[in-house]
Coordinates of C-alpha atoms (C1' of nucleotides) in Angstrom, one line a residue:
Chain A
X1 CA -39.4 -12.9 -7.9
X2 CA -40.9 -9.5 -9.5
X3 CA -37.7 -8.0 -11.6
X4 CA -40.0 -4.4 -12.0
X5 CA -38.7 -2.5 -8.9
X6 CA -34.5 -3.6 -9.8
X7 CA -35.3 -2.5 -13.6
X8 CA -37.3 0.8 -12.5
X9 CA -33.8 1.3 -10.0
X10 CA -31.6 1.0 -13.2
X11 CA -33.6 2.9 -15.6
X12 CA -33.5 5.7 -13.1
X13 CA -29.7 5.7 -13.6
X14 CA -29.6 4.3 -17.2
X15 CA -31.9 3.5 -19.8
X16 CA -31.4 0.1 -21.0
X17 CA -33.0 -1.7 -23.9
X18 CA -35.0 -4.8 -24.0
X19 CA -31.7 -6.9 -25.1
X20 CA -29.6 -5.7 -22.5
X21 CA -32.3 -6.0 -19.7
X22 CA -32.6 -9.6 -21.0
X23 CA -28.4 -10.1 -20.6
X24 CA -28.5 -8.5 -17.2
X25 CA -31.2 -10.3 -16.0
X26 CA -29.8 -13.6 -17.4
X27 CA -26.6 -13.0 -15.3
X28 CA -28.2 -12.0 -12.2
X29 CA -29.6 -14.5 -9.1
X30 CA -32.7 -14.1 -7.4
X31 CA -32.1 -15.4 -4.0
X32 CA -34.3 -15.3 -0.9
X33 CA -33.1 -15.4 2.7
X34 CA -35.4 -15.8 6.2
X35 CA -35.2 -13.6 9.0
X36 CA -31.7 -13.9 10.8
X37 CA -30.2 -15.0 8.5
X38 CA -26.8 -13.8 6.9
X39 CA -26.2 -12.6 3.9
X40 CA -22.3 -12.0 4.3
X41 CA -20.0 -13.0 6.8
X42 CA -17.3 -11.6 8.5
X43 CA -14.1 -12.9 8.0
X44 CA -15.5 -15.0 4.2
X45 CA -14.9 -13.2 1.0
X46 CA -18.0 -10.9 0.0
X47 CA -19.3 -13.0 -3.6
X48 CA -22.0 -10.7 -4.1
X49 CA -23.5 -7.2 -4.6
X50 CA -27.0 -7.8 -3.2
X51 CA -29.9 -5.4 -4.2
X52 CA -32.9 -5.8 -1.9
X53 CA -36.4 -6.5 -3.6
X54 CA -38.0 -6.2 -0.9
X55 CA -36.9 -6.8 3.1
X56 CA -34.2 -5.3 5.8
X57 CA -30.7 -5.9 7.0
X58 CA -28.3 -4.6 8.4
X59 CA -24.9 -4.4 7.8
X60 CA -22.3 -4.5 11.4
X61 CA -19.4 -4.7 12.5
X62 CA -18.0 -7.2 15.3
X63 CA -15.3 -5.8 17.6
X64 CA -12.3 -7.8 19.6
X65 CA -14.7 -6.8 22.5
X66 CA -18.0 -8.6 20.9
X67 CA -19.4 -5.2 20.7
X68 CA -21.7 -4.8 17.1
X69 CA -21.4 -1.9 15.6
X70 CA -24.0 -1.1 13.2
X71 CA -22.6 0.1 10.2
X72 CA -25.8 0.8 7.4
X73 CA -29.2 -0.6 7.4
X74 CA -30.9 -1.2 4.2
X75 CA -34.8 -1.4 2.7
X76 CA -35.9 -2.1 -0.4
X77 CA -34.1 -0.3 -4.0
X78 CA -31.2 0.0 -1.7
X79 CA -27.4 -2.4 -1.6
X80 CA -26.7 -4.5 1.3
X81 CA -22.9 -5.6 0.9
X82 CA -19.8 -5.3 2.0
X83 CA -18.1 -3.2 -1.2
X84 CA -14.3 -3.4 0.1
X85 CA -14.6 -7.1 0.6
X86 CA -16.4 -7.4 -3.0
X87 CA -14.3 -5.4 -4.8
X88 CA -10.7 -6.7 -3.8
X89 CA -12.4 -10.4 -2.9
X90 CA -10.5 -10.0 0.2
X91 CA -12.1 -11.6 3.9
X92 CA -15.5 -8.9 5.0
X93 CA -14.8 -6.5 7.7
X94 CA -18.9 -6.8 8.0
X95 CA -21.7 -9.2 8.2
X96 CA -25.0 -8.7 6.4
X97 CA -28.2 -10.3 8.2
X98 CA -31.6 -9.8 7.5
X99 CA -33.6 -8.5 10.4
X100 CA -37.0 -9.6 8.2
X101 CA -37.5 -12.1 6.0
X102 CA -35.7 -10.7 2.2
X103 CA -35.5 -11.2 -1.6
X104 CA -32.5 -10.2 -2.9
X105 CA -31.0 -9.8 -6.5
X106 CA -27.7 -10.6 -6.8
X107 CA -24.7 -10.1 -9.1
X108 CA -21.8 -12.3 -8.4
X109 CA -18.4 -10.2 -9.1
X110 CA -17.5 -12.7 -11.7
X111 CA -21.0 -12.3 -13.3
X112 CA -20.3 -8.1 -12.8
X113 CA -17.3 -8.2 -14.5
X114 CA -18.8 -9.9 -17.1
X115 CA -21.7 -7.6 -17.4
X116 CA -19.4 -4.4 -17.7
X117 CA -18.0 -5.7 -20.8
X118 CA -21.0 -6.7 -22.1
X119 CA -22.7 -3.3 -21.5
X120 CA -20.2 -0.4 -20.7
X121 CA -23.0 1.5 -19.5
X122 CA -23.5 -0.2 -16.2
X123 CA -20.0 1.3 -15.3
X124 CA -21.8 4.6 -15.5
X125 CA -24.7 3.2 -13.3
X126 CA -22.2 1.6 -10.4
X127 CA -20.2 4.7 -10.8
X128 CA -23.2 7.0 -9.9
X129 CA -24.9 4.7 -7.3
X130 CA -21.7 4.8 -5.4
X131 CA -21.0 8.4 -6.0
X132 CA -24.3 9.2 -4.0
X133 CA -23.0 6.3 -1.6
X134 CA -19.8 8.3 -0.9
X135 CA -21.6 11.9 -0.6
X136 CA -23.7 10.3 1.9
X137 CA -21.3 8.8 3.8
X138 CA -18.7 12.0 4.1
X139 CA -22.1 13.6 5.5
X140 CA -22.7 11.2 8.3
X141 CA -19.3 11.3 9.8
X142 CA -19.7 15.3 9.4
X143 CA -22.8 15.0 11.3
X144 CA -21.3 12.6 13.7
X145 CA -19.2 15.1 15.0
X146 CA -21.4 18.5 14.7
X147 CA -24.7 17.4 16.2
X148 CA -25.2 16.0 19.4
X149 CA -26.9 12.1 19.9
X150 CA -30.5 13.8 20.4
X151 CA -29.6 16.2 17.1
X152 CA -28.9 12.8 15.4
X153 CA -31.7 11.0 16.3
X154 CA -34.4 13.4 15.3
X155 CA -32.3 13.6 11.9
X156 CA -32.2 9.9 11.6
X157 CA -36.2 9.3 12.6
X158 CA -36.8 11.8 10.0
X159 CA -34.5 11.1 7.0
X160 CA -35.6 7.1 7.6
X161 CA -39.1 7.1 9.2
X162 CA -39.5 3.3 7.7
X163 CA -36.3 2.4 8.8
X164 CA -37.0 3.7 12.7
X165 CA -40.8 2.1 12.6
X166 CA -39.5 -1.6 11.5
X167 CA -36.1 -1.7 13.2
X168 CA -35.1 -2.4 16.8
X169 CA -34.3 0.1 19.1
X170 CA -31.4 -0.5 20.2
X171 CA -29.7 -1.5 16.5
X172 CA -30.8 2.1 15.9
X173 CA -28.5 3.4 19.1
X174 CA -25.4 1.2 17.7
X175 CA -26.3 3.0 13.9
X176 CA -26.1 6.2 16.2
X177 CA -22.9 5.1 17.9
X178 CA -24.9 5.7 21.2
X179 CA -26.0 3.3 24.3
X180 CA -29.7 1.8 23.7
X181 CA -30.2 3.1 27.7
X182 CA -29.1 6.6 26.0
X183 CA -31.7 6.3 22.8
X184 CA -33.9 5.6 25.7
X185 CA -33.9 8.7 27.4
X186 CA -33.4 10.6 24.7
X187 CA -37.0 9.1 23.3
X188 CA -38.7 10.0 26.7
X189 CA -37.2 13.7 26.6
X190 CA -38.3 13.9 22.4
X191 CA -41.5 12.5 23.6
X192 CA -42.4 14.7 26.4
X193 CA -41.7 18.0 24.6
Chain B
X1 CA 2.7 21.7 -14.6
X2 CA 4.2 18.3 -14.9
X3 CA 1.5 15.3 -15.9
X4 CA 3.5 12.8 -14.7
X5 CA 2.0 11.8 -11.8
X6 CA -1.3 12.1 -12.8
X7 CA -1.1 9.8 -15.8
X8 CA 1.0 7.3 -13.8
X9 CA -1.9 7.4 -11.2
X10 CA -4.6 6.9 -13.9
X11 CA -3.0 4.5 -15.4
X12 CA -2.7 2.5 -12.2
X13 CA -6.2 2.0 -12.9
X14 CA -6.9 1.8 -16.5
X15 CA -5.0 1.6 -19.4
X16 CA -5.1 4.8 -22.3
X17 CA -3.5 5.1 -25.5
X18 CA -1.3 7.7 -26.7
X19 CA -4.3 9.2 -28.3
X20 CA -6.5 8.8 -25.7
X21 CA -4.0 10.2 -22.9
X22 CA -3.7 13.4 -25.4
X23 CA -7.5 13.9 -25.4
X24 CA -7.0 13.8 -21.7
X25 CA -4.8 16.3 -21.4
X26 CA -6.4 19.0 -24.0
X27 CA -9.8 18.6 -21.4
X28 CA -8.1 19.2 -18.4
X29 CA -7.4 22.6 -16.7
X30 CA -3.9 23.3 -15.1
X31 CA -3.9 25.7 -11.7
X32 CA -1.9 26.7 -9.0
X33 CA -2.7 28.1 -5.8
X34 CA -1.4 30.1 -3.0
X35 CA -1.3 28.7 0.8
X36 CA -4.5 30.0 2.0
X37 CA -6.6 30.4 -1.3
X38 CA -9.7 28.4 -1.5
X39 CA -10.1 25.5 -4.5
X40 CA -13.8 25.1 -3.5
X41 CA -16.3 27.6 -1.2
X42 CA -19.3 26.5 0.6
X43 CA -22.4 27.9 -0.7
X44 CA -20.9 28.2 -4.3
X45 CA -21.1 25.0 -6.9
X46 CA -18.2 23.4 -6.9
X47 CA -16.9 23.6 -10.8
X48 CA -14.2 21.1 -10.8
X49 CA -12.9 17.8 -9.5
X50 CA -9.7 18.6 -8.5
X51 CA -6.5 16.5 -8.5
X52 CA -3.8 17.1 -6.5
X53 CA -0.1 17.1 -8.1
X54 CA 1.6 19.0 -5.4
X55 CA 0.7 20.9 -2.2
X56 CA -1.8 20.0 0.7
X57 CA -5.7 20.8 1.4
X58 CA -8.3 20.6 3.6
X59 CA -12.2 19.5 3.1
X60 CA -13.8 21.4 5.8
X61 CA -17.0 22.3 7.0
X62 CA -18.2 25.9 9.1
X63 CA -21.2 24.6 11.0
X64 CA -24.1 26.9 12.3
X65 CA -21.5 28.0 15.6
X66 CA -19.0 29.0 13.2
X67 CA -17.2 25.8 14.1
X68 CA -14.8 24.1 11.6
X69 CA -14.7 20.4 10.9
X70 CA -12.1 18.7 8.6
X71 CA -13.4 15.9 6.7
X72 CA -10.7 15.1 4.8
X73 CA -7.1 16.1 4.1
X74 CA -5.8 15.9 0.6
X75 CA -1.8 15.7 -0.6
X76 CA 0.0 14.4 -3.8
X77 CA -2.2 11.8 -6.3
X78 CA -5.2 12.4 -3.9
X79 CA -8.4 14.6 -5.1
X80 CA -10.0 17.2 -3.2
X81 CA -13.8 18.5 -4.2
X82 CA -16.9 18.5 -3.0
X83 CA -18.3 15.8 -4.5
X84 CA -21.9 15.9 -3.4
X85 CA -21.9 19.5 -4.9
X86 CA -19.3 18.7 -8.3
X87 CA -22.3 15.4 -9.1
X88 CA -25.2 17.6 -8.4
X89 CA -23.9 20.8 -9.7
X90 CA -25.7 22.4 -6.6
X91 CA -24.0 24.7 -3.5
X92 CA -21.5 23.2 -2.0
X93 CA -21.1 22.0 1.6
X94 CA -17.6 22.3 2.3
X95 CA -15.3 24.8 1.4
X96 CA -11.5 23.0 0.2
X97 CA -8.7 25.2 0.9
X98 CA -4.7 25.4 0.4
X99 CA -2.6 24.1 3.3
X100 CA 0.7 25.0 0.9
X101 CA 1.2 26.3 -2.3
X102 CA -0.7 23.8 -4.7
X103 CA -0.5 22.4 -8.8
X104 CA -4.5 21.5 -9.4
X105 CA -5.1 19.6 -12.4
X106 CA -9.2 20.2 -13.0
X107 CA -11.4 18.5 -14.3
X108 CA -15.1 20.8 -15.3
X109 CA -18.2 19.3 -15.2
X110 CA -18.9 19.6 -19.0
X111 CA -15.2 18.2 -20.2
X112 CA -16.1 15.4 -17.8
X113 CA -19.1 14.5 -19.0
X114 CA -17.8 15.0 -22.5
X115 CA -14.4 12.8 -21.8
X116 CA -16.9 10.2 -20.6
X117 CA -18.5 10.2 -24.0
X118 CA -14.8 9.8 -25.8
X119 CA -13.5 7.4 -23.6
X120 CA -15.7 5.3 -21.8
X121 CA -13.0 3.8 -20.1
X122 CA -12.6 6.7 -17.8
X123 CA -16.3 5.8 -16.3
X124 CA -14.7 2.7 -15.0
X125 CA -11.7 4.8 -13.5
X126 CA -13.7 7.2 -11.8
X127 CA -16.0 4.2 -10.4
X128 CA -12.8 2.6 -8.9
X129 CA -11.6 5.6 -7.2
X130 CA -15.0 6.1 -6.0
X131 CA -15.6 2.6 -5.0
X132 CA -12.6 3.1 -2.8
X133 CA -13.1 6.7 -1.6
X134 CA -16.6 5.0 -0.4
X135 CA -15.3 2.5 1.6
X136 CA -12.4 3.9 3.3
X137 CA -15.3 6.7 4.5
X138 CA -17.6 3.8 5.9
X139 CA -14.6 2.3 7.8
X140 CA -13.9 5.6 9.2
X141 CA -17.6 5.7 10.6
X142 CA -16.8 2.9 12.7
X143 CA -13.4 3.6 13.6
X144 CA -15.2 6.7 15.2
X145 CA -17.9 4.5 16.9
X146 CA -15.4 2.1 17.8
X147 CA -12.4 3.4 18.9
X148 CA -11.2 6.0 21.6
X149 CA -9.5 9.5 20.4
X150 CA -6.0 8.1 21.7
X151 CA -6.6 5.1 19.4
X152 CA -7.7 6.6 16.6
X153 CA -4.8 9.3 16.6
X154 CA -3.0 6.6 16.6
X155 CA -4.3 4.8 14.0
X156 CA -3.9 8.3 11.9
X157 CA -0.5 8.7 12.3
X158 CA 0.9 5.0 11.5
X159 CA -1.5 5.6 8.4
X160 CA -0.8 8.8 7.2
X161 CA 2.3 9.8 8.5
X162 CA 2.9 12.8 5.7
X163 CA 0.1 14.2 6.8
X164 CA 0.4 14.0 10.7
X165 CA 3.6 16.0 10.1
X166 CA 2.3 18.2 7.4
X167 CA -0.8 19.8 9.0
X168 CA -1.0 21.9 12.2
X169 CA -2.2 19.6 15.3
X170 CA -5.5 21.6 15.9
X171 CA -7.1 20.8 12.1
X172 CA -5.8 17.2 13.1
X173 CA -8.0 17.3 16.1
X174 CA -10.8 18.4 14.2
X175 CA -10.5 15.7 11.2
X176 CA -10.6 13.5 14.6
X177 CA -13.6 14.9 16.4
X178 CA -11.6 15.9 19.1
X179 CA -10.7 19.6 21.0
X180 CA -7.0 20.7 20.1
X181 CA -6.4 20.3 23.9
X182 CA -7.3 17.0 24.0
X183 CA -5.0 16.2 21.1
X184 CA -2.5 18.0 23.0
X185 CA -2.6 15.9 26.6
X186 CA -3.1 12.8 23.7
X187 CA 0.2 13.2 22.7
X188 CA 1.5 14.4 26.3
X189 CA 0.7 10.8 27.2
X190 CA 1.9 8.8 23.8
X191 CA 5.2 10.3 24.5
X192 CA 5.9 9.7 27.8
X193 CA 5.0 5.6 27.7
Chain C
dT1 C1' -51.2 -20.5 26.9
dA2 C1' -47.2 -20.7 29.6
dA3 C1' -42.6 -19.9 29.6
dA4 C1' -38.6 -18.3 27.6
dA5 C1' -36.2 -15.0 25.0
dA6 C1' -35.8 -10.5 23.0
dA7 C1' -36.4 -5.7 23.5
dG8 C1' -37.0 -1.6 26.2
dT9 C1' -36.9 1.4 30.6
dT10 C1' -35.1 3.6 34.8
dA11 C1' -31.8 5.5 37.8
dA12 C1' -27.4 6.0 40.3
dA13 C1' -22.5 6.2 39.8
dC14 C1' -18.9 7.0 36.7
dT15 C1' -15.6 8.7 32.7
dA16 C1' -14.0 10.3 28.2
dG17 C1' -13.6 14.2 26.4
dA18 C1' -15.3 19.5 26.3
dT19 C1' -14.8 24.1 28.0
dT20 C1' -12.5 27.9 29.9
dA21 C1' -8.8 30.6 30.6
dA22 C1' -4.1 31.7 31.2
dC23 C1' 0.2 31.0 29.4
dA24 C1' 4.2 29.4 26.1
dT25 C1' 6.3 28.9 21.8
dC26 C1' 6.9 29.5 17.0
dA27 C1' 6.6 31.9 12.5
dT28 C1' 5.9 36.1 9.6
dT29 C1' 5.9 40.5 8.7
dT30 C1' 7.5 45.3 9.3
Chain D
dA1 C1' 14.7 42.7 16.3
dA2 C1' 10.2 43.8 17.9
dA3 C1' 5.7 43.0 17.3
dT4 C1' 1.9 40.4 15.7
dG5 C1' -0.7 36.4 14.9
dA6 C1' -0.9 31.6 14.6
dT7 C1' -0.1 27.3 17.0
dG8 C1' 0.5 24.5 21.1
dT9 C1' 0.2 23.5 26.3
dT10 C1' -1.5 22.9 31.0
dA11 C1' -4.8 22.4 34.5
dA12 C1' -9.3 23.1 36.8
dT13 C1' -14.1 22.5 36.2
dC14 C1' -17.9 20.6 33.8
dT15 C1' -21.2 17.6 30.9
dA16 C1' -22.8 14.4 27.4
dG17 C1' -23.0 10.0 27.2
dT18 C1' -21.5 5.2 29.5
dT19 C1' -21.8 1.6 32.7
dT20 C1' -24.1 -1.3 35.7
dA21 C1' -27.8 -3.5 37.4
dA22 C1' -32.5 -4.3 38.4
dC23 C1' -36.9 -4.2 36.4
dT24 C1' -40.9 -4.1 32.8
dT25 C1' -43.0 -5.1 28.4
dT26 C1' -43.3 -7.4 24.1
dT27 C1' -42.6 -11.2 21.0
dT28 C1' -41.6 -15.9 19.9
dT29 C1' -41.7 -20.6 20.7
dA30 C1' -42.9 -25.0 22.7

DNA sequence: TAAAAAAGTTAAACTAGATTAACATCATTT
DNA sequence: AAATGATGTTAATCTAGTTTAACTTTTTTA
């Protein structure tokens, strides 16, 4: 597996040197995963933070009805895990499947904690990564209430254009907390303006 | 002010040394504010991260209609900022306003980037908190997807019960997504089964 | 390459929640 | 204690988005 694109990630954060990139990378598992497949399951304890190399999941919930609700997608340089469950080791409210086939980098939490002694500076890294997680997050349920399903769509298709091009439809609808027959229309009125 | 609570709460974290909880305390910024009187304004940077010792706020945002939306509600050993805007040190989303008279302990950008220098400890506190604050905001995204208004007032008031009975009903339909009179014929209907 | 499975479309009937508007109650200030 | 403004209620009408169900297109697999 090619380490450059999780080092160039860090060092965007960080700046590491050659020892300590040799430590993290020592402590860290390379793992690939076919299409379909799951990464984490609902209900089992979350064991790793998973960095994508290069692939696409997504991350859902299931509901008492059946009903998936798509939580997060995620592309390469980006996490795929479910944090609660990882941080507290407690049973996943989500699963994690890849909708492609993926190659993942992962850092068990045993292998994390670990690490953070080892180099105090990756507390700094986690810390911002999931900073910009949580501004991100506060934004979309903002957004989920100010702008209409069309409004959130157009937003979506252009914040993510590689996400909309290479997943289906109607996961995108579920991600939008719409119906796929909704997206539908909603694509024929976009397309016809 | 009394800095009680606050060390107690950090300390359910992480643990300090005299020395260190001293440092602390000569970086941090005291304030109290009148009901009313905005902590943070949209548009303007947001110069603090803001811990609450006493009092109630509101994260809100004024869309392009003039339109409020509550994000978030903030009371004792909670923080209340903008984030997005405190990280970036760029204009600020939301505005953050007094609900009751409130004791602020602050935090400035520059102490806390200095603090994380003299104790590095407090990077792994503030990635915690963070960690958390991220995903109780992602569980909230499906709860919205997932649930009805009736269920997800309901789910609000067995989970914060201070606040249900703090706040005036109309900001608690709009931390909801809902219209006041919905909220209204909600709890019309909770009361009578 | 046929067939089966997955993904996407269309349209009619329906519903959760919004909008509007009038009114009621409570709190604060003068 | 009256008046003002803030908060909460009720009910009729309306609409964004759901549901259901039948159908088409694309992708995967045998």
């Amino acid at each position: 597996m090619d380490y450059k694109p999780f080092l160039d990630y860090i060092n965007h954060y960080i700046s590491l040197t050659e020892a300590e990139e040799a430590l993290l990378l020592s402590k860290v598992i390379p793992r690939s995963y076919l299409k379909h497949q799951f990464i984490v399951q609902q209900g089992d304890v979350c064991k790793s933070a998973n960095f994508i190399v290069s692939g696409c999941t997504k991350m859902f919930y299931m509901d008492a009805d059946g009903q998936e609700h798509v939580v997060m997608f995620a592309i390469e340089d980006w996490w795929s895990s479910d944090l609660g469950s990882f941080i507290t080791q407690s049973p996943a409210d989500y699963n994690v499947q890849c909708l492609e086939p993926c190659e993942v980098i992962q850092f068990t939490y045993e292998n994390l904690e670990e690490l953070y002694a080892e180099i105090p500076k990756l507390e700094r890294l986690f810390r911002k990564i999931v900073e910009r997680a949580f501004v991100a997050s506060q934004k979309r349920i903002v957004r989920n209430f100010s702008l209409s399903a069309k409004e959130r769509y157009q937003l979506f298709r252009t914040t993510y254009p590689k996400i909309d091009q290479r997943v289906p439809q109607y996961m995108i609808a579920s991600y939008l907390g719409i119906t796929k027959e909704f997206l539908s229309k909603i694509k024929r009125e976009l397309a016809k303006a």
